[in-house]
PDB file of C-alpha atoms in Angstrom:
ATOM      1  CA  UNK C   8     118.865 -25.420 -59.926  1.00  0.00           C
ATOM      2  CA  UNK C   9     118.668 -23.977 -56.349  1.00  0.00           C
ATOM      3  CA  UNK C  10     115.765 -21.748 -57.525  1.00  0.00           C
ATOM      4  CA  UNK C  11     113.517 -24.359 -58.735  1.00  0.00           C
ATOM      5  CA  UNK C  12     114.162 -26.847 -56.060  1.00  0.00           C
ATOM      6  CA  UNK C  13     112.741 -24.323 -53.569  1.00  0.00           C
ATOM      7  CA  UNK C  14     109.566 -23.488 -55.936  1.00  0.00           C
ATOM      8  CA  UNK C  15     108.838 -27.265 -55.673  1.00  0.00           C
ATOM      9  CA  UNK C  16     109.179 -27.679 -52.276  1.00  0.00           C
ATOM     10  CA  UNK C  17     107.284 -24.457 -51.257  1.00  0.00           C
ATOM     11  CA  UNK C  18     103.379 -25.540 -49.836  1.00  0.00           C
ATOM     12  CA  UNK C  19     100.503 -25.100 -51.526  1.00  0.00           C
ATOM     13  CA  UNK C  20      98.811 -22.382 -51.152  1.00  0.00           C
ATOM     14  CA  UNK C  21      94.882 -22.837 -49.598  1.00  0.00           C
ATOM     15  CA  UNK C  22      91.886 -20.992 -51.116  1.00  0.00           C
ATOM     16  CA  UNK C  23      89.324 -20.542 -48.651  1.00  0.00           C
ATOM     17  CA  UNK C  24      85.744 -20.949 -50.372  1.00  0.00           C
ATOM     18  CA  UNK C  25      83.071 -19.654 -49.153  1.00  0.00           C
ATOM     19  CA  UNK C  26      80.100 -17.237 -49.670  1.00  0.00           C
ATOM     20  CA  UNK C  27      81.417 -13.671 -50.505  1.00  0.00           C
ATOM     21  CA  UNK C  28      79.914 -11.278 -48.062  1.00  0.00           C
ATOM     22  CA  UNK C  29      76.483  -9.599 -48.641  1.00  0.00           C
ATOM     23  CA  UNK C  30      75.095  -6.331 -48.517  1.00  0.00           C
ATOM     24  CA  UNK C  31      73.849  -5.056 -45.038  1.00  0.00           C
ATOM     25  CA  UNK C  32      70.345  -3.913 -44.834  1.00  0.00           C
ATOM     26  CA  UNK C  33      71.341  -0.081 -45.476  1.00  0.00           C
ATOM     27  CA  UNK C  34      72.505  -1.518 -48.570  1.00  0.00           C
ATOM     28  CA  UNK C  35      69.699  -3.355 -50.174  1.00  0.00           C
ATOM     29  CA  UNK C  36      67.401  -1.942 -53.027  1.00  0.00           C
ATOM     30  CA  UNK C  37      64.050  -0.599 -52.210  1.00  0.00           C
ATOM     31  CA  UNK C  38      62.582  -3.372 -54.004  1.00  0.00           C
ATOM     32  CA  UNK C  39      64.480  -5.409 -51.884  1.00  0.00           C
ATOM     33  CA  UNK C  40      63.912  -4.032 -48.807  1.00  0.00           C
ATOM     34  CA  UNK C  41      59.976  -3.783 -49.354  1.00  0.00           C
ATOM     35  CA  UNK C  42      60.106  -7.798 -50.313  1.00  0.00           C
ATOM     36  CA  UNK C  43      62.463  -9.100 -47.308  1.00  0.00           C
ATOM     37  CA  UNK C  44      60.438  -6.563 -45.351  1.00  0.00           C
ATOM     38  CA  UNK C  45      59.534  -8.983 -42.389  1.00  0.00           C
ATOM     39  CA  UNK C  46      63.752 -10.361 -41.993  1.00  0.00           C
ATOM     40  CA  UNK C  47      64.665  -6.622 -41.483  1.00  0.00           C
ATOM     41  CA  UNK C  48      65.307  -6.898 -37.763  1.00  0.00           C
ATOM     42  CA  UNK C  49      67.369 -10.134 -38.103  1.00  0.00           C
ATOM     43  CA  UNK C  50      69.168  -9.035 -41.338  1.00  0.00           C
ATOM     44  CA  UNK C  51      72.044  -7.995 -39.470  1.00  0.00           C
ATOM     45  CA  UNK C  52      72.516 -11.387 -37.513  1.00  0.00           C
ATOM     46  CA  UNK C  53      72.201 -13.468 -40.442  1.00  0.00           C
ATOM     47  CA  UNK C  54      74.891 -15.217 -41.917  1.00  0.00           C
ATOM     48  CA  UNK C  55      76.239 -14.565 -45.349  1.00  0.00           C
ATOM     49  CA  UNK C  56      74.750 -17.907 -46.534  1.00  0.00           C
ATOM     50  CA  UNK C  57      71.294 -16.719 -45.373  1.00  0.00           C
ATOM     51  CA  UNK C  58      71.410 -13.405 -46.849  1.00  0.00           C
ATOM     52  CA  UNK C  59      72.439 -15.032 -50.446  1.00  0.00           C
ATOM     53  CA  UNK C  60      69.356 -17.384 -49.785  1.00  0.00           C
ATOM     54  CA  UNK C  61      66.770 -14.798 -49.418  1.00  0.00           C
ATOM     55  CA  UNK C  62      68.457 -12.100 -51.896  1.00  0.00           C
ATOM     56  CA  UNK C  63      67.962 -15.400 -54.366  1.00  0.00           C
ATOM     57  CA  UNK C  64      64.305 -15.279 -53.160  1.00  0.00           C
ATOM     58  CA  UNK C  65      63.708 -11.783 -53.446  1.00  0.00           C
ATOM     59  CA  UNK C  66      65.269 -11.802 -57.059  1.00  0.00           C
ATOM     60  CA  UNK C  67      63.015 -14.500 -57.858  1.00  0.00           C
ATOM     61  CA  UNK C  68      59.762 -12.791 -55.761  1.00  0.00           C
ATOM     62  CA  UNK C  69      58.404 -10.465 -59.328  1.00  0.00           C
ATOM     63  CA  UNK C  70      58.094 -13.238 -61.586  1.00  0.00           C
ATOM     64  CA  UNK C  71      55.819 -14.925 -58.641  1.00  0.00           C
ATOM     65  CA  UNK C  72      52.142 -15.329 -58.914  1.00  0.00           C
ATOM     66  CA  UNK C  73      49.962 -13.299 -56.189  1.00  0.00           C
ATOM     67  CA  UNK C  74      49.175 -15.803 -54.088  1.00  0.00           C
ATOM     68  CA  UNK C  75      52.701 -17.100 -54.423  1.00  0.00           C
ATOM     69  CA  UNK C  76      53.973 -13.824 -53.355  1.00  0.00           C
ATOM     70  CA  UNK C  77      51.473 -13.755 -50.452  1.00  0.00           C
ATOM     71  CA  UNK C  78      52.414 -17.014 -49.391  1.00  0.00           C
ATOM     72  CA  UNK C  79      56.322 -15.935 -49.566  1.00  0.00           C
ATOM     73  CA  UNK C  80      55.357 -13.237 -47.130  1.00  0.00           C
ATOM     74  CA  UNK C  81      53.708 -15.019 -44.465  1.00  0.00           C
ATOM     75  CA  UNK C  82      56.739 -17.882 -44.750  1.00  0.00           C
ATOM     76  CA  UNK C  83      58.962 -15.023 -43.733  1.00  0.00           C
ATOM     77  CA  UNK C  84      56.860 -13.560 -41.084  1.00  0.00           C
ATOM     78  CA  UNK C  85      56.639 -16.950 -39.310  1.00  0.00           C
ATOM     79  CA  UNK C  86      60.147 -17.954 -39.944  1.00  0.00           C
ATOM     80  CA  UNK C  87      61.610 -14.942 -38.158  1.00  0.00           C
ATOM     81  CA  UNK C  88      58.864 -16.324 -35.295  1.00  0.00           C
ATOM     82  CA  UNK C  89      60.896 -19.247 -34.706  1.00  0.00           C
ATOM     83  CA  UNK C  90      63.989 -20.045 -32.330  1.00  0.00           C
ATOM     84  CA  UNK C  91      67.296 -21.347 -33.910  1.00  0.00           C
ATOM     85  CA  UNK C  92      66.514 -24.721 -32.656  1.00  0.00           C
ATOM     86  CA  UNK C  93      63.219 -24.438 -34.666  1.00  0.00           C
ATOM     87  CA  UNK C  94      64.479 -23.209 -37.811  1.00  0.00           C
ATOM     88  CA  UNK C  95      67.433 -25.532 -37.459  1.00  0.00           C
ATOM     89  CA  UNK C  96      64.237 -28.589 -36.800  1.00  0.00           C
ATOM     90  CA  UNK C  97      62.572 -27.118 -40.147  1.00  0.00           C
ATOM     91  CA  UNK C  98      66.048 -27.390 -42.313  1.00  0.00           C
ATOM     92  CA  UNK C  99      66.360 -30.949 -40.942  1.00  0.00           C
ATOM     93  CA  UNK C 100      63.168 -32.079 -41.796  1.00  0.00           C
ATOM     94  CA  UNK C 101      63.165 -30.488 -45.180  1.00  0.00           C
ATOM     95  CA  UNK C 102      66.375 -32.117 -46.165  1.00  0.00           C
ATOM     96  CA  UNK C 103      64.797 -35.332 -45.118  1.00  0.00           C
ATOM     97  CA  UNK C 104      62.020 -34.703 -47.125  1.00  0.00           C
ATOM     98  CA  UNK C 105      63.895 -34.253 -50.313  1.00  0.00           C
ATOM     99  CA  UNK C 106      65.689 -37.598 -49.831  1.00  0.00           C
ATOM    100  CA  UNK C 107      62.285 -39.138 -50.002  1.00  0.00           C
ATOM    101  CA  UNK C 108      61.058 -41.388 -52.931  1.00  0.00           C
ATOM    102  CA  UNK C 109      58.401 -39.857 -55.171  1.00  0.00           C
ATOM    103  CA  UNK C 110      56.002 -41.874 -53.765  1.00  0.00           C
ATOM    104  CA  UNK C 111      56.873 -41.369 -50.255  1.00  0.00           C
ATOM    105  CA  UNK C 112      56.848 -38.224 -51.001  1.00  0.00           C
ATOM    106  CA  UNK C 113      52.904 -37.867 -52.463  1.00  0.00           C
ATOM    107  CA  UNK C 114      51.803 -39.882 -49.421  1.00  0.00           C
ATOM    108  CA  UNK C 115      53.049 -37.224 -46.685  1.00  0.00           C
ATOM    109  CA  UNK C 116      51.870 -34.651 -48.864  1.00  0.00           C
ATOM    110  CA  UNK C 117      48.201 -36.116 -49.158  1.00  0.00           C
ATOM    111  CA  UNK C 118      48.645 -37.015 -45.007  1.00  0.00           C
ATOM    112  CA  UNK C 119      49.650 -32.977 -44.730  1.00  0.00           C
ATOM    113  CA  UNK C 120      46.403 -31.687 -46.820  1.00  0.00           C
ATOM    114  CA  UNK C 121      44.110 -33.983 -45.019  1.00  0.00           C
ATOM    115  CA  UNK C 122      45.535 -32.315 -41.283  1.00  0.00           C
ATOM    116  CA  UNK C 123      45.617 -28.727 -42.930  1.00  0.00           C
ATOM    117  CA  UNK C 124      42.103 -29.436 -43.719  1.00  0.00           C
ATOM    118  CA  UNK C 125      41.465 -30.224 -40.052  1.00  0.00           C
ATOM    119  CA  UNK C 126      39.150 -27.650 -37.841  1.00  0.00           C
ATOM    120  CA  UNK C 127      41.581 -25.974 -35.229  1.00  0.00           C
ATOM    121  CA  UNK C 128      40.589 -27.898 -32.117  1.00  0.00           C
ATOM    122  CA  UNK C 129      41.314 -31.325 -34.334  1.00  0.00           C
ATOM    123  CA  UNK C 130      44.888 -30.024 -35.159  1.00  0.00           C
ATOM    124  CA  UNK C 131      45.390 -28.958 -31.468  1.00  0.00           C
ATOM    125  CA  UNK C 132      43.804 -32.662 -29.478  1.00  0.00           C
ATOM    126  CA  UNK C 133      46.149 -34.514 -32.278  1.00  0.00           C
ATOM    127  CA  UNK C 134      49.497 -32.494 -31.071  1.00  0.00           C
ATOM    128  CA  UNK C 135      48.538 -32.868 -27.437  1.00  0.00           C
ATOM    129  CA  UNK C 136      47.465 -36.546 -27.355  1.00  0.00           C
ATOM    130  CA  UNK C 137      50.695 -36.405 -29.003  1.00  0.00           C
ATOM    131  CA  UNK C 138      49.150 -38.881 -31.571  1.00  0.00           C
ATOM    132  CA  UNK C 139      50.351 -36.642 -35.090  1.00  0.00           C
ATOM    133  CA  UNK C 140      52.411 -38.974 -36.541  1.00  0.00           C
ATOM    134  CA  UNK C 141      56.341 -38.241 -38.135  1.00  0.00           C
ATOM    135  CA  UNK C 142      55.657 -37.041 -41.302  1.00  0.00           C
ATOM    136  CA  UNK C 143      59.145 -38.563 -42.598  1.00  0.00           C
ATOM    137  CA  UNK C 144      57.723 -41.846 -40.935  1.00  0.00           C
ATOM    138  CA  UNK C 145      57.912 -44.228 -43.449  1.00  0.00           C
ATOM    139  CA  UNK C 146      54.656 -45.744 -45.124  1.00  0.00           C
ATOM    140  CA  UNK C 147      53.050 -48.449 -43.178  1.00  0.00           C
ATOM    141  CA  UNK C 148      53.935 -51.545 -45.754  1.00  0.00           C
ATOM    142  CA  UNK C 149      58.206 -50.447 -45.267  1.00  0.00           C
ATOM    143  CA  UNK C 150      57.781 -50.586 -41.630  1.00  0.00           C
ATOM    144  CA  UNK C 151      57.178 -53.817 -39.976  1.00  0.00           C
ATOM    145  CA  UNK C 152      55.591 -53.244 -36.325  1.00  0.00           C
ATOM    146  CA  UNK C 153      57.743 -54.125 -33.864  1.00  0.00           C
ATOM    147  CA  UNK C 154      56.637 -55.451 -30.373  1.00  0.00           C
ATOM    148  CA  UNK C 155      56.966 -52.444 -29.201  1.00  0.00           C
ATOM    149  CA  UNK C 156      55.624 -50.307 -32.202  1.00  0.00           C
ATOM    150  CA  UNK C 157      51.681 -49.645 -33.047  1.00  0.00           C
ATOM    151  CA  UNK C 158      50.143 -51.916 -35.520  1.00  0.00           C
ATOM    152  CA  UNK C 159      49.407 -51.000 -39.213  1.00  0.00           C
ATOM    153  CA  UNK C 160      45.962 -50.383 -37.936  1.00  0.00           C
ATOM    154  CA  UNK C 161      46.523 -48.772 -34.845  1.00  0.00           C
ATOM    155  CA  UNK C 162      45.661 -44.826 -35.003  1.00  0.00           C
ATOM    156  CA  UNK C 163      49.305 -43.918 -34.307  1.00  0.00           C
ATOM    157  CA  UNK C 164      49.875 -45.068 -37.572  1.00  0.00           C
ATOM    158  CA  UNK C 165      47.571 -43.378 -39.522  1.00  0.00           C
ATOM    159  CA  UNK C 166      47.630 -40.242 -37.494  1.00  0.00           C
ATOM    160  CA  UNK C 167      48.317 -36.886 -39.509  1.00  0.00           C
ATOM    161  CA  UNK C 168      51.650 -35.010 -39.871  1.00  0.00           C
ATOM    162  CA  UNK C 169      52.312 -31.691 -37.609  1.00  0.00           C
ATOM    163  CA  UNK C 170      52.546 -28.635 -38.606  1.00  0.00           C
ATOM    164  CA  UNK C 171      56.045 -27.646 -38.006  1.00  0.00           C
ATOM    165  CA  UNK C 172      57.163 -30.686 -40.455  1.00  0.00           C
ATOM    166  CA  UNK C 173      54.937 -28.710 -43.161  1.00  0.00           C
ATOM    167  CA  UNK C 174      57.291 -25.473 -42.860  1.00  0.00           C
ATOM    168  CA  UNK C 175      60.081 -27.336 -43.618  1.00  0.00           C
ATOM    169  CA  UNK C 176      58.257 -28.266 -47.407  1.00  0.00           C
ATOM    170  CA  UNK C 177      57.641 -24.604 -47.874  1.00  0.00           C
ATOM    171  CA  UNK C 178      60.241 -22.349 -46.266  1.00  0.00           C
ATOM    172  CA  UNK C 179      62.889 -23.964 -48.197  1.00  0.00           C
TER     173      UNK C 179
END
């Protein structure tokens, strides 16, 4: 009776979860080396979670189209490009975006192609009159203007998305 009173009260054991650790850059595949090519100097600062991610990616990168593969390539280049507080920006936004409603959704990414399709200068005199709008903003019939807020018609409004809000749609 002693015995099983002390295997009831004993705690319960915890099982820490959590991503198993993954290989160091020494350790990849050539294949994988040659596709995660521009993360090799920040390979060994990333966390396990991050490694997982782009070992997924680089599974996935041979069943890619060309120009899906290209594209994959220069989202690497440019993410390594950006500070923590950047890429942390990017993940934030991106989550945001995938909360959106489908139609929410369509309407930033129309707003995003007609800014991509702006000439350089364009993109550049929208960031510094600081008139790009939020692309997570939402459309201008769920917001009511506020005294202090620009009008439906006002060209804050219907300003374009910047480009850092775009990364977030396609690094992820």
């Amino acid at each position: 009776m002693a015995l099983a009173a002390s295997v009831v009260a004993a705690p319960p054991t915890t099982a820490i979860i959590g991503t198993p650790p993954q290989p160091d850059w020494v350790q990849l595949s050539a294949p994988q080396k040659s596709i995660l090519a521009p993360l090799a100097k920040d390979w060994s600062k990333m966390d396990n979670i991050g490694r997982k991610k782009w070992l997924g990616i680089a599974e996935r990168y041979p069943a890619m189209k060309q120009d899906e593969q290209q594209r994959m390539q220069e989202r690497m280049r440019e993410w390594v490009g950006l500070t923590p507080e950047q890429r942390a920006k990017v993940r934030d936004t991106y989550k945001d975006f995938k909360q959106l409603p489908p139609e929410q959704k369509k309407l930033v990414k129309q707003k995003w192609e007609a800014y991509s399709s702006l000439p350089a200068e364009e993109k550049q005199r929208l960031r510094d009159t600081g008139k790009s709008a939020r692309l997570l903003a939402p459309p201008p019939e769920a917001a009511a203007p506020t005294s202090d807020s620009p009008s439906r018609g006002s060209p804050e409004n219907n300003a374009l998305p910047t480009p850092s809000a775009n990364e977030a749609t396609r690094n992820q």
